[in-house]
GROMACS .gro file of C-alpha atoms in nm:
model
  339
    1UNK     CA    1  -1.464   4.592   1.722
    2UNK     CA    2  -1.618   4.355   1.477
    3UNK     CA    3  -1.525   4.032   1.708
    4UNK     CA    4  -1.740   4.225   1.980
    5UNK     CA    5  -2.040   4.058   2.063
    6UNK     CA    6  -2.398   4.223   1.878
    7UNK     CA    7  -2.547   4.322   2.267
    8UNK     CA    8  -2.225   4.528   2.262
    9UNK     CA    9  -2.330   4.723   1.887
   10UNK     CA   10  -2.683   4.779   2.033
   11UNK     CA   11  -2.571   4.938   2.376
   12UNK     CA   12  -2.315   5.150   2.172
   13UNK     CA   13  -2.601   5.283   1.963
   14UNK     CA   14  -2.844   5.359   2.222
   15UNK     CA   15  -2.554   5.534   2.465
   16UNK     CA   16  -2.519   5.732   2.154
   17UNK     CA   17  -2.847   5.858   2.189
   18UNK     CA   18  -2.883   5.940   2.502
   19UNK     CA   19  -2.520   6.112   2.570
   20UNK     CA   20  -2.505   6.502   2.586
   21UNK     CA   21  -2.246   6.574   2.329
   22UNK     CA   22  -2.232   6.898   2.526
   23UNK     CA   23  -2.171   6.851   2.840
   24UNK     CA   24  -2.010   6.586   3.109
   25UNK     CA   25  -2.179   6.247   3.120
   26UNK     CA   26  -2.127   6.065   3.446
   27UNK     CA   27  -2.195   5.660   3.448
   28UNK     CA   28  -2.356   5.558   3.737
   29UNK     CA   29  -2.130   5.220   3.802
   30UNK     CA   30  -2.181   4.963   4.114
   31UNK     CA   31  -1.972   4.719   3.926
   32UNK     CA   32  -2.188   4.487   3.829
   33UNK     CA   33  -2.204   4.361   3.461
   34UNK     CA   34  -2.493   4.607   3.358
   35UNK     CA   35  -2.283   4.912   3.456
   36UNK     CA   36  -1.930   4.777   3.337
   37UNK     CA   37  -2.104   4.687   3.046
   38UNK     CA   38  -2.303   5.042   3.011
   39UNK     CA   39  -1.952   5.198   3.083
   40UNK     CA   40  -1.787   5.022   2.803
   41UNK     CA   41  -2.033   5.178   2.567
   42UNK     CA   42  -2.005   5.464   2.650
   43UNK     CA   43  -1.637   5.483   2.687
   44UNK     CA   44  -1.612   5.402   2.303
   45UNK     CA   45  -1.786   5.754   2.240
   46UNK     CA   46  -1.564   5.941   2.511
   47UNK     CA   47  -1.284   5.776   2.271
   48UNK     CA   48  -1.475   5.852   1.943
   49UNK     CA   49  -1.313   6.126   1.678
   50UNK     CA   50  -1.643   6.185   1.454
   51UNK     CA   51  -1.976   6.198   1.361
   52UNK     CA   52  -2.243   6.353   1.600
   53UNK     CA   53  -2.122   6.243   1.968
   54UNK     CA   54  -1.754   6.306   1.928
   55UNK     CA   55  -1.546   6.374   2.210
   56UNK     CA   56  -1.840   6.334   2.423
   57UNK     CA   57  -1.698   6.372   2.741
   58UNK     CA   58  -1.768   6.070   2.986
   59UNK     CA   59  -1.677   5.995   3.347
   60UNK     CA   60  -1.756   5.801   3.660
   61UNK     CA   61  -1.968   5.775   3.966
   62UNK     CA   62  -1.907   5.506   4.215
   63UNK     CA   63  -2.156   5.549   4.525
   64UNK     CA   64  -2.039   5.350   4.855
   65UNK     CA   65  -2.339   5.210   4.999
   66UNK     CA   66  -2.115   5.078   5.326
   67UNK     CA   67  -2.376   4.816   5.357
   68UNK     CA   68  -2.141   4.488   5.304
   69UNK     CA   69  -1.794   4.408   5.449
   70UNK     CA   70  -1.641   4.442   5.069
   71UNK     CA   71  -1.773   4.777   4.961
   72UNK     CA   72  -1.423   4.982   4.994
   73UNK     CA   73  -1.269   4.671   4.839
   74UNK     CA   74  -1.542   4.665   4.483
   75UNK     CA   75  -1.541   5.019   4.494
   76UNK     CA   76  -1.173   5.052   4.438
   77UNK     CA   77  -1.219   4.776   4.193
   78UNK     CA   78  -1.454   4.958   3.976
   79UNK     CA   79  -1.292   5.314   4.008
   80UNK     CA   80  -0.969   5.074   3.824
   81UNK     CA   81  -1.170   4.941   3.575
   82UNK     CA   82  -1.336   5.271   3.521
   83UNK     CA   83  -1.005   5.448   3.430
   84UNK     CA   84  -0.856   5.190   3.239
   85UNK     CA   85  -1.153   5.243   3.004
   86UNK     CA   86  -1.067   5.575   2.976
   87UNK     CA   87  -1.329   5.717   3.135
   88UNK     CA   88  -1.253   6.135   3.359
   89UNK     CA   89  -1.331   6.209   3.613
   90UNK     CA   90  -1.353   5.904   3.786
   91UNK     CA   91  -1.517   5.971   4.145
   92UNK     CA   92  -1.630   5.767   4.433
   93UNK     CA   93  -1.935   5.898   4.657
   94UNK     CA   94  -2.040   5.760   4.991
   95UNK     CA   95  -2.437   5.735   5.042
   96UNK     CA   96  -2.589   5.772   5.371
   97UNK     CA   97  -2.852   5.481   5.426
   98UNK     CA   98  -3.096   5.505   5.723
   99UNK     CA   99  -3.147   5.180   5.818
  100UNK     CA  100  -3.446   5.268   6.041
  101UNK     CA  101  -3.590   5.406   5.744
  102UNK     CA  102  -3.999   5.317   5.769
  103UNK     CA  103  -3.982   5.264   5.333
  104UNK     CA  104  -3.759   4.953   5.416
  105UNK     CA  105  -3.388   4.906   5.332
  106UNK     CA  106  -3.433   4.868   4.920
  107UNK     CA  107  -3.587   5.208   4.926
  108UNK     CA  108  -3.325   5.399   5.186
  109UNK     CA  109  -3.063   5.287   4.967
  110UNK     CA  110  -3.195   5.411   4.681
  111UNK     CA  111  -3.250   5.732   4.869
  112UNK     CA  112  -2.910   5.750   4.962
  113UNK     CA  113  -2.785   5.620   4.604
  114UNK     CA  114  -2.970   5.940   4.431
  115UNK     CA  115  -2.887   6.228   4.655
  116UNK     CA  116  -2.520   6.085   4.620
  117UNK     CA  117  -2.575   6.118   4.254
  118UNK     CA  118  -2.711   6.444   4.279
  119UNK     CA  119  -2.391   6.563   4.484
  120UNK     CA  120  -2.161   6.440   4.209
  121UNK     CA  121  -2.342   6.617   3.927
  122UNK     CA  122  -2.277   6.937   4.094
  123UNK     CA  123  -1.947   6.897   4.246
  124UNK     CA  124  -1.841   6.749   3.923
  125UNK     CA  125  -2.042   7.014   3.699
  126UNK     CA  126  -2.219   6.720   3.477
  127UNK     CA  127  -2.532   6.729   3.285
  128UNK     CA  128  -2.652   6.405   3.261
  129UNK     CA  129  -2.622   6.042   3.464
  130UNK     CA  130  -2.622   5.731   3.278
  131UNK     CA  131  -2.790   5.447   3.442
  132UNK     CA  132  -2.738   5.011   3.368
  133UNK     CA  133  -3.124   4.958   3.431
  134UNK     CA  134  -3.149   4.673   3.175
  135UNK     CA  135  -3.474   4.435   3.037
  136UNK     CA  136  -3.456   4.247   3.346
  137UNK     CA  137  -3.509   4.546   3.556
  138UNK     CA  138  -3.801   4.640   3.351
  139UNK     CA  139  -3.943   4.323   3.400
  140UNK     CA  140  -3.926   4.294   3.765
  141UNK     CA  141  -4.055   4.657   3.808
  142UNK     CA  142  -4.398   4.566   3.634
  143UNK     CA  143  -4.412   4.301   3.853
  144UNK     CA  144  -4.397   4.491   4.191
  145UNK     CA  145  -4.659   4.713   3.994
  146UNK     CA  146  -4.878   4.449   3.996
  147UNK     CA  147  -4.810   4.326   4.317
  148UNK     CA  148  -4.864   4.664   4.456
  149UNK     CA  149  -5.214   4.708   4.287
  150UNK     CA  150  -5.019   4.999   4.126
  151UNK     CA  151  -5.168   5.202   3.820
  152UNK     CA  152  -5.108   5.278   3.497
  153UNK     CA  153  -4.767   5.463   3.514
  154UNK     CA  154  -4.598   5.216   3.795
  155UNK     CA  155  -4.687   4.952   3.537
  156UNK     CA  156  -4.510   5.141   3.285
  157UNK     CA  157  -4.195   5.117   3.515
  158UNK     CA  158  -3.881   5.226   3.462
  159UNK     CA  159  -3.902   5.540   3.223
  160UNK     CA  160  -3.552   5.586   2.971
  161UNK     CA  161  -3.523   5.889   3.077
  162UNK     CA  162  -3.616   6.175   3.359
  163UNK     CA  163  -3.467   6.462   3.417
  164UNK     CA  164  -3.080   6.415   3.403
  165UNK     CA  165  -3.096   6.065   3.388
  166UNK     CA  166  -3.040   5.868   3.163
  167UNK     CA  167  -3.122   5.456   3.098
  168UNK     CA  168  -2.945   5.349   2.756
  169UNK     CA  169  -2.949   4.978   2.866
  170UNK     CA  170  -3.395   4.913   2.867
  171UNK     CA  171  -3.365   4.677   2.572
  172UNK     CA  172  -3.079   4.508   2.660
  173UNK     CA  173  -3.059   4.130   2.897
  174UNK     CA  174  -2.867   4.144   3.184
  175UNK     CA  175  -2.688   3.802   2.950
  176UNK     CA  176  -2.655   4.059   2.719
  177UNK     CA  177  -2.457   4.300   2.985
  178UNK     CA  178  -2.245   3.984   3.110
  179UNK     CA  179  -2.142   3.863   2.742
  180UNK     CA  180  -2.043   4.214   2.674
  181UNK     CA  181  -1.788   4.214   3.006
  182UNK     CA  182  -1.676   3.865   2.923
  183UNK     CA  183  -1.589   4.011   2.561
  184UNK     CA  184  -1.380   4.273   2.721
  185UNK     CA  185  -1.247   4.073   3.023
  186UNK     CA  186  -1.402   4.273   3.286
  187UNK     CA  187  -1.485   4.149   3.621
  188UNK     CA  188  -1.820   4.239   3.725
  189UNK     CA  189  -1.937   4.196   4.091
  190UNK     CA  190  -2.292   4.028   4.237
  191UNK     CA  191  -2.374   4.192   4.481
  192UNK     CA  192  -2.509   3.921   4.765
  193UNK     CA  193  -2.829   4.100   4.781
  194UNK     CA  194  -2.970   4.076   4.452
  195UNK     CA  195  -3.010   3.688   4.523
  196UNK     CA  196  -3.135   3.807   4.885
  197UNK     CA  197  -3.531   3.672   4.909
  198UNK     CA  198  -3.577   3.923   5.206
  199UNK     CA  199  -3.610   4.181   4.963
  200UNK     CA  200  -3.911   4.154   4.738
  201UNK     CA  201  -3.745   4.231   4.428
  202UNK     CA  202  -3.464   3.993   4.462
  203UNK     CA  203  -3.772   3.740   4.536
  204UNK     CA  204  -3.944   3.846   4.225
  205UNK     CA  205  -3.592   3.773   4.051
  206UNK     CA  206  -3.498   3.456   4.191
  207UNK     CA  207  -3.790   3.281   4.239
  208UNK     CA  208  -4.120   3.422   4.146
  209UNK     CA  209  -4.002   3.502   3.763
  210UNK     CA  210  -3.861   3.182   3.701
  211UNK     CA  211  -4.159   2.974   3.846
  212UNK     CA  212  -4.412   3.199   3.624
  213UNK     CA  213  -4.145   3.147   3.342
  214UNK     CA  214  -4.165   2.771   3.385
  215UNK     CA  215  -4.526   2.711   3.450
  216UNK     CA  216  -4.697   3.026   3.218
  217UNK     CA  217  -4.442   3.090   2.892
  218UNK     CA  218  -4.092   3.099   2.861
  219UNK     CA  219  -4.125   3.518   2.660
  220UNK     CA  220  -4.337   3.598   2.978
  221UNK     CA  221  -4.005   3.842   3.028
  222UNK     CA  222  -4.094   3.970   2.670
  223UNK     CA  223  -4.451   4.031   2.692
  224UNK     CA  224  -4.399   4.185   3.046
  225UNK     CA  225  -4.161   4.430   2.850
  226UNK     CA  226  -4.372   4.504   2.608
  227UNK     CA  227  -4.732   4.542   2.856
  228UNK     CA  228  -4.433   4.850   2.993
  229UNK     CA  229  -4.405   5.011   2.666
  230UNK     CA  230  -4.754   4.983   2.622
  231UNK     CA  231  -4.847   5.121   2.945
  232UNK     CA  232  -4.612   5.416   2.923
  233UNK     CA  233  -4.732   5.519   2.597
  234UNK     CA  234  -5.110   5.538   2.787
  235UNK     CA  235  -4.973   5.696   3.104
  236UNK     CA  236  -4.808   5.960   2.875
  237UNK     CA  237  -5.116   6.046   2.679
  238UNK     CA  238  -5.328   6.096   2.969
  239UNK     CA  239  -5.084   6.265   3.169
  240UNK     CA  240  -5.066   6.525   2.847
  241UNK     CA  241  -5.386   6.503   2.825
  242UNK     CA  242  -5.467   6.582   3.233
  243UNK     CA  243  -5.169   6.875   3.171
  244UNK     CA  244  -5.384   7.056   2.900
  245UNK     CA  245  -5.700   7.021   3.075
  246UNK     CA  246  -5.591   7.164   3.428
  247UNK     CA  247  -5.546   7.545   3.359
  248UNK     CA  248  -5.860   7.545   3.219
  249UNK     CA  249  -6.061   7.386   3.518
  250UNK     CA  250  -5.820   7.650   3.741
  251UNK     CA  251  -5.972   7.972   3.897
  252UNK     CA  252  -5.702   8.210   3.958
  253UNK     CA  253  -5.568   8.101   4.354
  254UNK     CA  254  -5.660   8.347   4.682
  255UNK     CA  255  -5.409   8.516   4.817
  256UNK     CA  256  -5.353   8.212   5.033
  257UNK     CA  257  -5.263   8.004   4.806
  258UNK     CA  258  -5.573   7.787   4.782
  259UNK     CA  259  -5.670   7.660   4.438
  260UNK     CA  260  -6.030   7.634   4.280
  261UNK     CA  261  -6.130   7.355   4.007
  262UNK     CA  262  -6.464   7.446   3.840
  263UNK     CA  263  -6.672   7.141   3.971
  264UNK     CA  264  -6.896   7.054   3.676
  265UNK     CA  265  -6.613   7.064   3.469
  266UNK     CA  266  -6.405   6.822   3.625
  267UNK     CA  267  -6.686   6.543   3.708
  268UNK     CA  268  -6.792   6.601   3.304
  269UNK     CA  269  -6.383   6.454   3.291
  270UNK     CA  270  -6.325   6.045   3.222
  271UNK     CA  271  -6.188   5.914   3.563
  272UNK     CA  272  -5.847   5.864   3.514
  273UNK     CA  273  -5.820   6.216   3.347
  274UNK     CA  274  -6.020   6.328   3.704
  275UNK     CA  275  -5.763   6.166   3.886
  276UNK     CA  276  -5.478   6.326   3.737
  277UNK     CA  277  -5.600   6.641   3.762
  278UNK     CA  278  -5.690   6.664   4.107
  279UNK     CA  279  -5.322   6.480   4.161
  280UNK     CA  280  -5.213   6.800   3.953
  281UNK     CA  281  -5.372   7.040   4.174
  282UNK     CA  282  -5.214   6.854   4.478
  283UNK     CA  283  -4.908   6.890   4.344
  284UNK     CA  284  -4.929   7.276   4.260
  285UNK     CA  285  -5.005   7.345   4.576
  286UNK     CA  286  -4.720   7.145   4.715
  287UNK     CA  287  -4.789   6.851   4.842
  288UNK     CA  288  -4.686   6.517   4.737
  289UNK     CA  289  -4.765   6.252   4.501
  290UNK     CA  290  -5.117   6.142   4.618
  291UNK     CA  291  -5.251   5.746   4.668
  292UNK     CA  292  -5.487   5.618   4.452
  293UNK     CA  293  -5.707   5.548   4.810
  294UNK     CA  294  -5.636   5.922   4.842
  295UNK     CA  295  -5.688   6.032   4.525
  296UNK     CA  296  -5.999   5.801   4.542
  297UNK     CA  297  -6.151   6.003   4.824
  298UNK     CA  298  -6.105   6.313   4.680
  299UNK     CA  299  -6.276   6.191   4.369
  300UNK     CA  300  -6.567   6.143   4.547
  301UNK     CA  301  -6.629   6.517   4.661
  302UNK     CA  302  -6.650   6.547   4.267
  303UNK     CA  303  -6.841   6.280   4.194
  304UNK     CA  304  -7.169   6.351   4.394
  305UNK     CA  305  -7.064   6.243   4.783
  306UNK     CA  306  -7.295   6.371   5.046
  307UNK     CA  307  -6.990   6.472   5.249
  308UNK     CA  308  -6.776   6.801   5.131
  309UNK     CA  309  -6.440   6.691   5.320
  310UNK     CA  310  -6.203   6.786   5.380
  311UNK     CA  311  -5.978   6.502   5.251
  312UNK     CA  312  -5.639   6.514   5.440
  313UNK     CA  313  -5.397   6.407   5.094
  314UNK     CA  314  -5.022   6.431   5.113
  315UNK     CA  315  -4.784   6.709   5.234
  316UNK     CA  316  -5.068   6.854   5.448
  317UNK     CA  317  -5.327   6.929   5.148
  318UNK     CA  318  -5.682   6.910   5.224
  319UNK     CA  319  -5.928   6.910   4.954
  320UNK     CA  320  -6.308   7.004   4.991
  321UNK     CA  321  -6.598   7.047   4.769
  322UNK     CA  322  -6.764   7.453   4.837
  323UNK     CA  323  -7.091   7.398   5.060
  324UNK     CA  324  -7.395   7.589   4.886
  325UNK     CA  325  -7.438   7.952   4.978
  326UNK     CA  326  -7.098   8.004   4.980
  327UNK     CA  327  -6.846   8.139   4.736
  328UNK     CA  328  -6.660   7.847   4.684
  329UNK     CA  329  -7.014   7.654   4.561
  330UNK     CA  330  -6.949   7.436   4.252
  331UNK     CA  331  -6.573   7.443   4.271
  332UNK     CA  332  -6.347   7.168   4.426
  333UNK     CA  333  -6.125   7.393   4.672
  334UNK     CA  334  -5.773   7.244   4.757
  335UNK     CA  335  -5.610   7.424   5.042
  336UNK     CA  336  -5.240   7.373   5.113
  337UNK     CA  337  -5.088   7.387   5.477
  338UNK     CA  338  -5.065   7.736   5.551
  339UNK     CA  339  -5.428   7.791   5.382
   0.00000   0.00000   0.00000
């Protein structure tokens, strides 16, 4: 392997990583260069005899979007190259895209793309799903964050890993992905819609990066890499930080299930510790990851609003601040849907 280009070295050692030497480790392959590339990594440690991920296993998951005329066609192609890497099992999954979907088509196939995913670990019994997000992805992720007027852990984008899965490739070019398939004569597909200026990110990619690129600094892909790391490291602390501090703000629940925050407490908190512990609460009593205009709302019962709510939040939550003479005065009461 020492003609093997050095993108190829660096994506060995950070599959390496990241494999479960334990258990079945699925790729997650569309064909494209990043996951050809991804799989060729990681097919050197399915192959490998020693040190600490031998015989790691390693298969395959193909997912069918149906979305282009080709799809059976690149599907079969990959499943080939898949196997003659050495990679088993080798499967391919259909995903179901709802294109009346009101999040828009990106985000329906990436619905679809994830439960398919999901499917295969359990049908195939794996532990862990390997995913070709590269650099480039990073990049253009901080820049929807932006666009979005996202906070601090959309600008952190795409995390390395959560839950099962897996993203080896975050340091690595998507030139680095295609020299690595040129090294080892693989044929990688483009999918049409990743040059496709309908969708925002292939926008960002073809047009908006490069103009930024040409008329702000030619690293701007580097220092939006690094502003992720950065922000990640942030999001993380506070998020610990929010994750400590909730249990002891929490009054045991009602037999409802309605939770109590002690109210003096929580407005004595910095803001964006406030924030993420009222999201925390949300979330405990099951709803949904709550807006920051939501989340803003609610932060104003604590922070000395005339009005007590309720705030209607996500999954049916409603938040209000305990009116005096009652029991609930100086606590922040959050009331899921049955409450």
């Amino acid at each position: 392997m020492s003609g093997a280009p050095s993108a190829w070295h660096a994506a060995r050692r950070a599959v390496g990583e990241m494999l479960d030497p334990h258990g079945l480790n699925l790729v997650a392959c569309s064909g494209g260069a990043d996951s050809l590339a991804l799989a060729t990594a990681a097919a050197w440690h399915h192959h490998r005899a020693t040190g600490p991920s031998a015989a790691a296993q390693v298969g395959g998951v193909v997912v069918d979007h149906d979305l282009h005329p080709d799809s059976v066609e690149v599907a079969g192609r990959t499943v080939s190259q898949l196997k003659k890497l050495g990679l088993e099992p080798v499967r391919i999954y259909s995903a179901h895209v709802d294109p009346e979907s009101p999040l828009g088509p990106e985000a329906a196939a990436r619905t679809g793309r994830y439960q398919a995913f999901r499917k295969a670990m359990v049908e195939l019994g794996a532990s862990r799903i390997l995913l070709a997000h590269t650099k480039d992805d990073q990049v253009e992720q901080v820049l929807l964050g932006l666009a979005r007027g996202s906070g601090t852990r959309s600008l952190a984008g795409i995390p390395s890993a959560r839950g099962p899965f897996r993203r080896p490739l975050l340091n690595l070019s998507r030139s680095d992905t295609e020299a690595i398939c040129e090294h080892y004569q693989l044929q990688w597909w483009n999918d049409p819609a990743n040059a496709d200026p309908r969708f925002l990110r292939s926008k960002i990619r073809t047009e908006i990066l490069p103009y930024l690129e040409r008329e702000l600094s030619g690293s701007l892909r580097e220092s939006l890499a690094r502003t992720a790391k950065i922000a990640a490291d942030d999001a993380d602390y506070m998020e610990s930080q929010a994750k400590d501090i909730f249990p002891v703000l929490l009054e045991d629940p009602d037999p409802n299930g309605a939770l109590r925050l002690k109210l003096k407490a929580l407005r004595a908190e910095p803001p964006a510790i406030r924030r993420r512990v009222i999201a925390l609460a949300v979330a405990a009593a099951g709803g949904a990851n709550p807006s920051f205009e939501r989340l803003s709302a609610a932060e104003k019962l604590v922070t000395g609003s005339r009005s007590t709510g309720p705030v209607e939040m996500e999954g049916h939550i409603r938040i209000h601040r305990g009116a005096r003479q009652t029991p609930d005065y100086g606590k922040l009461v959050i009331v899921p849907p049955s409450g």
